[in-house]
CSV table of C-alpha atoms and ligand atoms in Angstrom, one decimal:
chain,number,residue,atom,x,y,z
A,22,MET,CA,-63.4,99.6,101.0
A,23,LYS,CA,-61.3,96.5,101.6
A,24,GLU,CA,-57.6,96.6,100.7
A,25,ILE,CA,-56.4,95.9,97.1
A,26,LEU,CA,-53.8,93.3,96.2
A,27,ALA,CA,-52.2,95.5,93.5
A,28,ASP,CA,-50.9,97.8,96.4
A,29,TYR,CA,-48.7,94.9,97.5
A,30,SER,CA,-45.2,94.2,96.2
A,31,PHE,CA,-44.1,90.6,95.6
A,32,GLU,CA,-42.3,90.6,99.0
A,33,GLU,CA,-45.4,91.9,100.7
A,34,ILE,CA,-47.5,89.2,99.1
A,35,GLU,CA,-45.0,86.6,100.2
A,36,ASN,CA,-45.4,87.8,103.8
A,37,LEU,CA,-49.1,87.8,103.5
A,38,ILE,CA,-49.1,84.2,102.3
A,39,LYS,CA,-46.9,83.3,105.2
A,40,GLU,CA,-49.2,84.9,107.7
A,41,LEU,CA,-52.1,83.0,106.2
A,42,ASN,CA,-50.2,79.8,106.7
A,43,ILE,CA,-50.3,78.9,103.0
A,44,GLN,CA,-47.6,77.2,101.0
A,45,LYS,CA,-44.9,79.6,99.9
A,46,PHE,CA,-45.2,78.9,96.1
A,47,ARG,CA,-48.7,80.3,96.1
A,48,ALA,CA,-47.3,83.8,96.5
A,49,GLU,CA,-45.9,83.7,93.0
A,50,GLN,CA,-49.2,82.5,91.6
A,51,VAL,CA,-51.1,85.3,93.3
A,52,TYR,CA,-48.6,87.9,92.3
A,53,GLN,CA,-48.6,86.8,88.7
A,54,GLY,CA,-52.4,86.7,88.7
A,55,VAL,CA,-52.5,90.3,89.8
A,56,MET,CA,-49.9,91.3,87.3
A,57,ASN,CA,-51.8,89.6,84.5
A,58,GLY,CA,-54.8,91.8,85.4
A,59,LYS,CA,-56.9,89.0,86.9
A,60,ARG,CA,-59.5,89.3,89.6
A,61,ILE,CA,-58.9,87.1,92.7
A,62,THR,CA,-61.9,85.0,91.6
A,63,GLU,CA,-60.2,84.4,88.2
A,64,MET,CA,-56.9,83.3,89.6
A,65,ASN,CA,-55.7,79.7,89.2
A,66,ILE,CA,-55.5,79.1,93.0
A,67,PRO,CA,-57.4,76.9,95.4
A,68,LEU,CA,-60.8,78.0,96.5
A,69,GLU,CA,-59.8,78.1,100.1
A,70,LEU,CA,-57.1,80.7,99.3
A,71,LYS,CA,-59.5,82.7,97.2
A,72,GLU,CA,-61.9,82.9,100.1
A,73,LYS,CA,-59.2,83.9,102.5
A,74,LEU,CA,-58.0,86.6,100.2
A,75,LEU,CA,-61.5,87.9,99.5
A,76,GLU,CA,-62.1,88.4,103.3
A,77,LYS,CA,-59.3,91.1,103.2
A,78,PHE,CA,-59.2,92.3,99.6
A,79,GLU,CA,-61.4,93.6,96.9
A,80,ASP,CA,-61.8,91.1,94.1
A,81,SER,CA,-60.5,93.7,91.6
A,82,PRO,CA,-59.2,97.2,92.2
A,83,LEU,CA,-61.1,98.7,89.3
A,84,GLU,CA,-63.2,97.8,86.3
A,85,ILE,CA,-63.2,99.1,82.7
A,86,ILE,CA,-66.8,100.3,82.4
A,87,GLU,CA,-66.5,101.9,79.0
A,88,HIS,CA,-64.0,102.1,76.2
A,89,ILE,CA,-64.3,104.3,73.1
A,90,GLU,CA,-62.2,103.9,70.1
A,91,SER,CA,-61.2,106.9,68.0
A,92,SER,CA,-61.0,106.8,64.2
A,93,ASP,CA,-57.2,107.1,64.6
A,94,GLY,CA,-57.0,104.0,66.8
A,95,THR,CA,-56.7,105.7,70.1
A,96,ILE,CA,-58.8,104.1,72.8
A,97,LYS,CA,-60.2,106.0,75.7
A,98,PHE,CA,-61.1,104.1,78.9
A,99,LEU,CA,-63.3,104.8,81.8
A,100,PHE,CA,-62.3,102.9,85.0
A,101,LYS,CA,-64.6,102.5,88.0
A,102,LEU,CA,-62.9,102.3,91.3
A,103,CYS,CA,-64.2,100.2,94.3
A,104,ASP,CA,-65.7,103.3,95.9
A,105,GLY,CA,-67.6,104.2,92.8
A,106,ASN,CA,-65.2,107.0,91.7
A,107,ILE,CA,-64.4,107.2,88.0
A,108,VAL,CA,-61.0,107.9,86.4
A,109,GLU,CA,-60.0,107.8,82.8
A,110,GLY,CA,-57.1,106.6,80.7
A,111,VAL,CA,-56.0,106.5,77.0
A,112,LEU,CA,-54.1,104.0,75.0
A,113,MET,CA,-52.3,105.4,71.9
A,114,SER,CA,-50.6,103.3,69.2
A,115,TYR,CA,-47.4,104.4,67.8
A,116,ILE,CA,-44.9,102.7,65.5
A,117,TYR,CA,-42.6,101.9,68.4
A,118,GLY,CA,-45.3,100.5,70.7
A,119,ASN,CA,-48.4,101.4,72.7
A,120,THR,CA,-48.4,104.3,75.2
A,121,GLN,CA,-50.9,104.4,78.0
A,122,CYS,CA,-51.9,107.6,79.6
A,123,VAL,CA,-52.6,107.0,83.3
A,124,SER,CA,-54.4,109.0,86.0
A,125,THR,CA,-52.9,109.6,89.5
A,126,GLN,CA,-55.8,111.3,91.3
A,127,VAL,CA,-59.5,111.5,91.1
A,128,GLY,CA,-59.9,115.2,90.1
A,129,CYS,CA,-57.0,117.6,90.7
A,130,ARG,CA,-56.4,120.6,93.0
A,131,MET,CA,-54.1,122.5,90.7
A,132,ASN,CA,-57.0,124.2,88.9
A,133,CYS,CA,-55.2,125.1,85.6
A,134,ALA,CA,-57.4,127.4,83.6
A,135,PHE,CA,-57.5,125.3,80.4
A,136,CYS,CA,-57.8,121.8,82.0
A,137,ALA,CA,-61.0,119.8,82.6
A,138,SER,CA,-59.5,117.6,85.4
A,139,GLY,CA,-59.6,120.3,88.0
A,140,LEU,CA,-63.1,121.5,87.4
A,141,ASN,CA,-64.4,120.0,90.6
A,142,GLY,CA,-61.2,120.1,92.6
A,143,LEU,CA,-59.4,117.1,94.1
A,144,ILE,CA,-61.6,114.2,95.2
A,145,ARG,CA,-58.9,111.8,96.4
A,146,ASN,CA,-55.5,110.4,95.7
A,147,LEU,CA,-55.2,107.1,93.9
A,148,SER,CA,-53.3,104.4,95.7
A,149,SER,CA,-50.2,102.9,94.0
A,150,GLY,CA,-52.2,99.8,93.1
A,151,GLU,CA,-55.0,101.8,91.6
A,152,ILE,CA,-52.5,103.5,89.3
A,153,LEU,CA,-50.8,100.2,88.5
A,154,TYR,CA,-54.0,98.3,87.9
A,155,GLN,CA,-55.0,100.8,85.2
A,156,VAL,CA,-52.0,99.5,83.2
A,157,LEU,CA,-52.7,95.9,84.1
A,158,ALA,CA,-56.3,96.1,83.1
A,159,VAL,CA,-55.6,97.8,79.8
A,160,ASN,CA,-52.8,95.4,79.0
A,161,LYS,CA,-55.2,92.5,79.6
A,162,PHE,CA,-57.9,94.2,77.6
A,163,ALA,CA,-55.5,94.5,74.7
A,164,GLY,CA,-54.6,90.8,74.9
A,165,GLY,CA,-51.3,91.2,76.7
A,166,THR,CA,-49.8,89.3,79.6
A,167,ILE,CA,-46.8,90.1,81.8
A,168,LYS,CA,-44.5,88.3,79.4
A,169,LEU,CA,-46.1,89.7,76.2
A,170,ARG,CA,-46.8,93.2,77.0
A,171,LYS,CA,-49.3,95.2,74.9
A,172,VAL,CA,-48.6,98.4,76.9
A,173,THR,CA,-45.0,99.3,76.3
A,174,ASN,CA,-44.8,103.0,77.4
A,175,ILE,CA,-46.6,105.0,80.1
A,176,VAL,CA,-47.2,108.7,80.6
A,177,LEU,CA,-48.5,110.0,83.9
A,178,MET,CA,-50.6,112.6,82.1
A,179,GLY,CA,-54.1,111.6,82.9
A,180,SER,CA,-56.1,113.4,85.6
A,181,GLY,CA,-54.3,114.5,88.7
A,182,GLU,CA,-50.9,116.0,89.6
A,183,PRO,CA,-48.5,113.1,90.2
A,184,LEU,CA,-46.2,115.1,92.5
A,185,ASP,CA,-49.2,116.0,94.6
A,186,ASN,CA,-49.6,112.2,95.3
A,187,TYR,CA,-45.8,111.6,95.7
A,188,ASN,CA,-45.6,108.5,97.9
A,189,ASN,CA,-48.2,106.5,96.0
A,190,VAL,CA,-46.7,107.5,92.6
A,191,VAL,CA,-43.2,106.4,93.7
A,192,LYS,CA,-44.5,103.1,95.0
A,193,PHE,CA,-46.3,102.6,91.7
A,194,LEU,CA,-43.0,103.3,89.8
A,195,LYS,CA,-41.2,100.7,91.9
A,196,ASN,CA,-44.0,98.1,91.5
A,197,ILE,CA,-44.4,98.6,87.7
A,198,ASN,CA,-40.6,98.2,87.4
A,199,ALA,CA,-40.4,95.1,89.5
A,200,GLU,CA,-38.6,92.2,87.8
A,201,LYS,CA,-41.2,89.5,88.6
A,202,GLY,CA,-44.0,91.8,87.5
A,203,ILE,CA,-45.0,93.5,84.3
A,204,ASN,CA,-41.5,95.1,84.5
A,205,ILE,CA,-41.9,98.3,82.4
A,206,SER,CA,-38.7,100.2,82.7
A,207,THR,CA,-38.9,103.7,84.1
A,208,ARG,CA,-37.0,104.7,80.9
A,209,ASN,CA,-40.3,104.1,79.1
A,210,ILE,CA,-42.3,106.1,81.6
A,211,SER,CA,-42.8,109.9,81.6
A,212,LEU,CA,-44.0,111.8,84.6
A,213,SER,CA,-45.6,115.2,83.9
A,214,THR,CA,-45.9,117.8,86.5
A,215,CYS,CA,-47.2,121.4,86.6
A,216,GLY,CA,-44.0,122.3,88.3
A,217,ILE,CA,-43.9,121.4,92.0
A,218,ALA,CA,-40.2,122.2,92.2
A,219,ASN,CA,-39.4,120.8,95.7
A,220,LYS,CA,-40.8,117.4,94.8
A,221,ILE,CA,-38.6,117.3,91.6
A,222,TYR,CA,-35.6,117.3,94.0
A,223,ASP,CA,-37.0,114.3,95.8
A,224,LEU,CA,-37.7,112.5,92.6
A,225,ALA,CA,-34.1,113.0,91.5
A,226,GLU,CA,-33.0,111.1,94.5
A,227,GLU,CA,-35.1,108.0,93.8
A,228,GLY,CA,-32.7,106.6,91.3
A,229,PHE,CA,-35.2,106.1,88.5
A,230,SER,CA,-34.4,106.7,84.9
A,231,LEU,CA,-37.7,108.4,84.5
A,232,ASN,CA,-38.5,111.0,81.8
A,233,LEU,CA,-39.4,114.2,83.6
A,234,THR,CA,-41.9,116.5,81.8
A,235,ILE,CA,-42.9,120.0,83.0
A,236,SER,CA,-46.0,121.8,81.9
A,237,LEU,CA,-44.6,125.2,81.2
A,238,HIS,CA,-47.2,126.9,78.9
A,239,SER,CA,-45.6,130.3,79.2
A,240,ALA,CA,-42.1,131.7,79.6
A,241,PHE,CA,-43.4,134.5,81.7
A,242,ASP,CA,-44.2,134.1,85.4
A,243,GLU,CA,-47.0,136.7,85.3
A,244,GLU,CA,-48.6,135.0,82.3
A,245,ARG,CA,-48.2,131.6,83.9
A,246,LYS,CA,-49.9,132.7,87.1
A,247,LYS,CA,-52.9,133.6,85.0
A,248,ILE,CA,-53.4,130.1,83.7
A,249,MET,CA,-51.7,128.0,86.3
A,250,PRO,CA,-52.3,128.9,90.0
A,251,VAL,CA,-49.3,126.7,91.0
A,252,ALA,CA,-47.1,129.4,89.5
A,253,ASN,CA,-47.8,131.5,92.5
A,254,ALA,CA,-45.9,128.9,94.6
A,255,PHE,CA,-43.0,128.1,92.3
A,256,SER,CA,-41.4,130.5,89.8
A,257,ILE,CA,-40.0,129.4,86.5
A,258,ASN,CA,-36.6,130.0,87.8
A,259,GLU,CA,-37.1,127.7,90.7
A,260,ILE,CA,-38.4,125.0,88.3
A,261,LEU,CA,-35.4,125.4,86.1
A,262,LYS,CA,-33.1,125.0,89.1
A,263,ALA,CA,-34.9,121.8,90.1
A,264,CYS,CA,-34.6,120.6,86.4
A,265,ASP,CA,-30.8,121.2,86.5
A,266,TYR,CA,-30.6,119.1,89.6
A,267,TYR,CA,-32.7,116.4,88.0
A,268,PHE,CA,-30.4,116.3,85.0
A,269,LEU,CA,-27.3,116.3,87.3
A,270,LYS,CA,-28.6,113.3,89.1
A,271,THR,CA,-30.2,111.3,86.3
A,272,LYS,CA,-28.3,112.5,83.2
A,273,ARG,CA,-31.7,112.5,81.5
A,274,ARG,CA,-32.8,115.5,79.5
A,275,TYR,CA,-36.2,116.9,80.5
A,276,ILE,CA,-39.2,117.9,78.4
A,277,PHE,CA,-41.4,121.0,78.5
A,278,GLU,CA,-45.0,120.7,77.5
A,279,TYR,CA,-46.3,123.9,75.9
A,280,SER,CA,-50.0,124.0,75.0
A,281,LEU,CA,-50.6,126.7,72.4
A,282,ILE,CA,-53.5,128.9,73.4
A,283,LYS,CA,-54.8,131.3,70.7
A,284,GLY,CA,-53.7,134.9,71.4
A,285,GLN,CA,-52.4,134.1,74.8
A,286,ASN,CA,-49.0,132.3,74.7
A,287,ASP,CA,-48.4,132.0,70.9
A,288,GLY,CA,-46.9,135.4,69.9
A,289,GLN,CA,-43.5,136.6,68.8
A,290,LYS,CA,-42.6,137.7,72.4
A,291,ASP,CA,-43.3,134.2,73.6
A,292,ILE,CA,-40.9,132.7,70.9
A,293,GLU,CA,-38.2,135.1,72.0
A,294,ALA,CA,-38.7,134.5,75.8
A,295,LEU,CA,-38.8,130.7,75.3
A,296,THR,CA,-35.6,130.9,73.3
A,297,LYS,CA,-33.9,133.0,75.9
A,298,LEU,CA,-35.1,130.8,78.7
A,299,LEU,CA,-34.3,127.3,77.3
A,300,LYS,CA,-31.5,127.7,74.7
A,301,GLY,CA,-28.5,125.6,75.6
A,302,ARG,CA,-30.5,123.5,78.2
A,303,PRO,CA,-30.6,119.7,77.9
A,304,CYS,CA,-34.3,119.8,77.1
A,305,HIS,CA,-36.9,119.2,74.5
A,306,ILE,CA,-40.1,121.2,73.9
A,307,ASN,CA,-43.4,119.5,73.1
A,308,LEU,CA,-45.9,121.8,71.6
A,309,ILE,CA,-49.5,120.9,71.4
A,310,ARG,CA,-52.5,122.9,70.2
A,311,LEU,CA,-54.9,123.4,73.1
A,312,ASN,CA,-57.7,120.9,73.1
A,313,GLU,CA,-60.8,123.0,73.6
A,314,VAL,CA,-62.7,122.2,76.8
A,315,LYS,CA,-66.4,123.3,76.6
A,316,GLU,CA,-66.4,124.7,80.2
A,317,LYS,CA,-63.4,126.9,79.5
A,318,ASN,CA,-63.4,129.9,77.2
A,319,MET,CA,-60.1,129.3,75.5
A,320,GLN,CA,-59.1,128.3,72.0
A,321,GLY,CA,-56.2,126.4,70.5
A,322,THR,CA,-53.8,128.1,68.2
A,323,ASP,CA,-54.5,127.6,64.5
A,324,LYS,CA,-52.6,124.9,62.8
A,325,LYS,CA,-50.7,127.3,60.5
A,326,GLU,CA,-49.7,129.5,63.4
A,327,ALA,CA,-48.6,126.5,65.4
A,328,TYR,CA,-46.3,125.4,62.6
A,329,ARG,CA,-44.9,128.9,62.4
A,330,PHE,CA,-44.2,128.9,66.2
A,331,LEU,CA,-42.5,125.5,65.8
A,332,GLY,CA,-40.4,126.7,62.9
A,333,GLU,CA,-39.2,129.8,64.7
A,334,LEU,CA,-38.1,127.9,67.7
A,335,GLU,CA,-36.3,125.4,65.5
A,336,LYS,CA,-34.6,128.3,63.7
A,337,ASN,CA,-33.5,129.6,67.1
A,338,GLY,CA,-31.8,126.3,67.8
A,339,LEU,CA,-34.2,124.6,70.2
A,340,SER,CA,-35.1,121.0,70.1
A,341,VAL,CA,-38.9,121.1,69.6
A,342,SER,CA,-41.8,119.1,68.1
A,343,LEU,CA,-45.5,119.7,67.5
A,344,ARG,CA,-47.5,116.8,68.8
A,345,ARG,CA,-50.3,115.7,66.5
A,346,GLN,CA,-53.7,116.0,68.3
A,347,ILE,CA,-55.0,112.5,68.7
A,348,GLY,CA,-58.3,111.3,69.9
A,349,VAL,CA,-60.0,114.7,69.6
A,350,ASP,CA,-63.2,113.1,68.5
A,351,ILE,CA,-63.3,111.1,71.7
A,352,GLU,CA,-62.5,114.1,74.0
A,353,GLY,CA,-59.0,113.0,74.6
A,354,ALA,CA,-57.9,115.9,76.8
A,355,CYS,CA,-57.4,115.4,80.5
A,356,GLY,CA,-60.7,115.0,82.4
A,357,GLN,CA,-63.0,115.6,79.5
A,358,LEU,CA,-64.5,112.1,79.2
A,359,ARG,CA,-64.9,111.6,82.9
A,360,ASN,CA,-66.7,114.9,83.3
A,361,LYS,CA,-69.1,114.1,80.5
A,362,PHE,CA,-69.8,110.7,82.1
A,363,VAL,CA,-70.3,112.1,85.6
A,364,GLU,CA,-72.5,114.9,84.3
A,365,GLY,CA,-74.6,112.5,82.3
A,366,LYS,CA,-75.6,110.5,85.3
B,405,LIG,N1,-50.8,117.5,86.3
B,405,LIG,C1,-49.8,117.1,85.4
B,405,LIG,C2,-50.2,116.0,84.4
B,405,LIG,C3,-51.5,116.0,83.8
B,405,LIG,S1,-51.9,116.9,82.4
B,405,LIG,C4,-49.3,118.3,84.7
B,405,LIG,O1,-49.8,119.4,84.9
B,405,LIG,O2,-48.3,118.2,83.9
B,405,LIG,C5,-50.9,116.5,81.0
B,405,LIG,C6,-50.7,117.7,80.1
B,405,LIG,O3,-51.9,118.1,79.4
B,405,LIG,C7,-50.2,118.9,80.9
B,405,LIG,O4,-49.2,119.5,80.2
B,405,LIG,C8,-51.4,119.8,80.9
B,405,LIG,O5,-51.1,121.1,81.1
B,405,LIG,C9,-52.0,119.5,79.5
B,405,LIG,N2,-53.4,119.8,79.3
B,405,LIG,C10,-54.4,119.8,80.2
B,405,LIG,N3,-55.6,120.2,79.6
B,405,LIG,C11,-55.3,120.4,78.3
B,405,LIG,C12,-56.0,120.9,77.2
B,405,LIG,N4,-57.3,121.1,77.2
B,405,LIG,N5,-55.4,121.0,76.0
B,405,LIG,C13,-54.0,120.8,75.9
B,405,LIG,N6,-53.3,120.4,76.9
B,405,LIG,C14,-53.9,120.2,78.1
């Protein structure tokens, strides 16, 4: 695989143009071309420069090879990377804008019991440019440019564990936030982690106003270990301490994701334990009914029960919401569509 231009910051492209002995103003054109989701061959630059760039760089970091639209307007994308690997993403429309769900790894090594992404382990990390280009490609697909963005919000909730690919994810956050680029503020970006506590401390030091989301899924360490192997490495207490530090540094409240699994984490004892654990903390809880994955023998909590769970937590004074399930008809949960595609081949 050659290099990819989307891995370069504007300053790095400036240096590259200098090294190639090309006039300085071309750097801006190349950078804007990348940020508008263009291939090198599509850029409005001289042929000679295109040829020089193509010696060193792939024409495009990835391609949208399939998109499937749900009846509720959600669009699921399959991206093909230069080495043939496939990752997926989703674009969801809300009243306030469009949120894109982005992948950070091909596969995942966290092996959560309910998740389709980890079924075949980790294949490889995505580079910062491969993460960034998912957004640039979808923005272009939706008719957007760097000035008129069609993607307004991002969640790092596709396949992969972002804090297990820390350096590339941080570089992605810097590049997506760059003034000359697509410039999506980290305020509009959420990073979801299964709870790699030591990396949360590092993230707190980066100076981003990023929304931190933790996949909790149980208020009991022993129960958590059954569904999330990472819980053997970091206890809930260690995660909460890291969240406290994150809040201290960023002044941003954090969010807990809680996927309701029928008969497993949706009982009265769970309501009580969650309340005890989280009451008074600067946090919000996002409940979601588990999306059933065919390879996994687990069911989502019934709608009625999920509303009861929500109501009880609210009554106990917690800030909580139940996310509507979107894109179920297009296998919207992490890793599902990719697995179907890879299996089908
Ligand atoms: N690795 C990160 C981000 C990816 S997953 C993390 O663990 O947070 C994004 C969210 O979807 C996580 O909260 C994850 O636990 C949850 N999830 C995965 N599979 C799911 C499923 N089948 N149904 C509901 N939520 C699921």
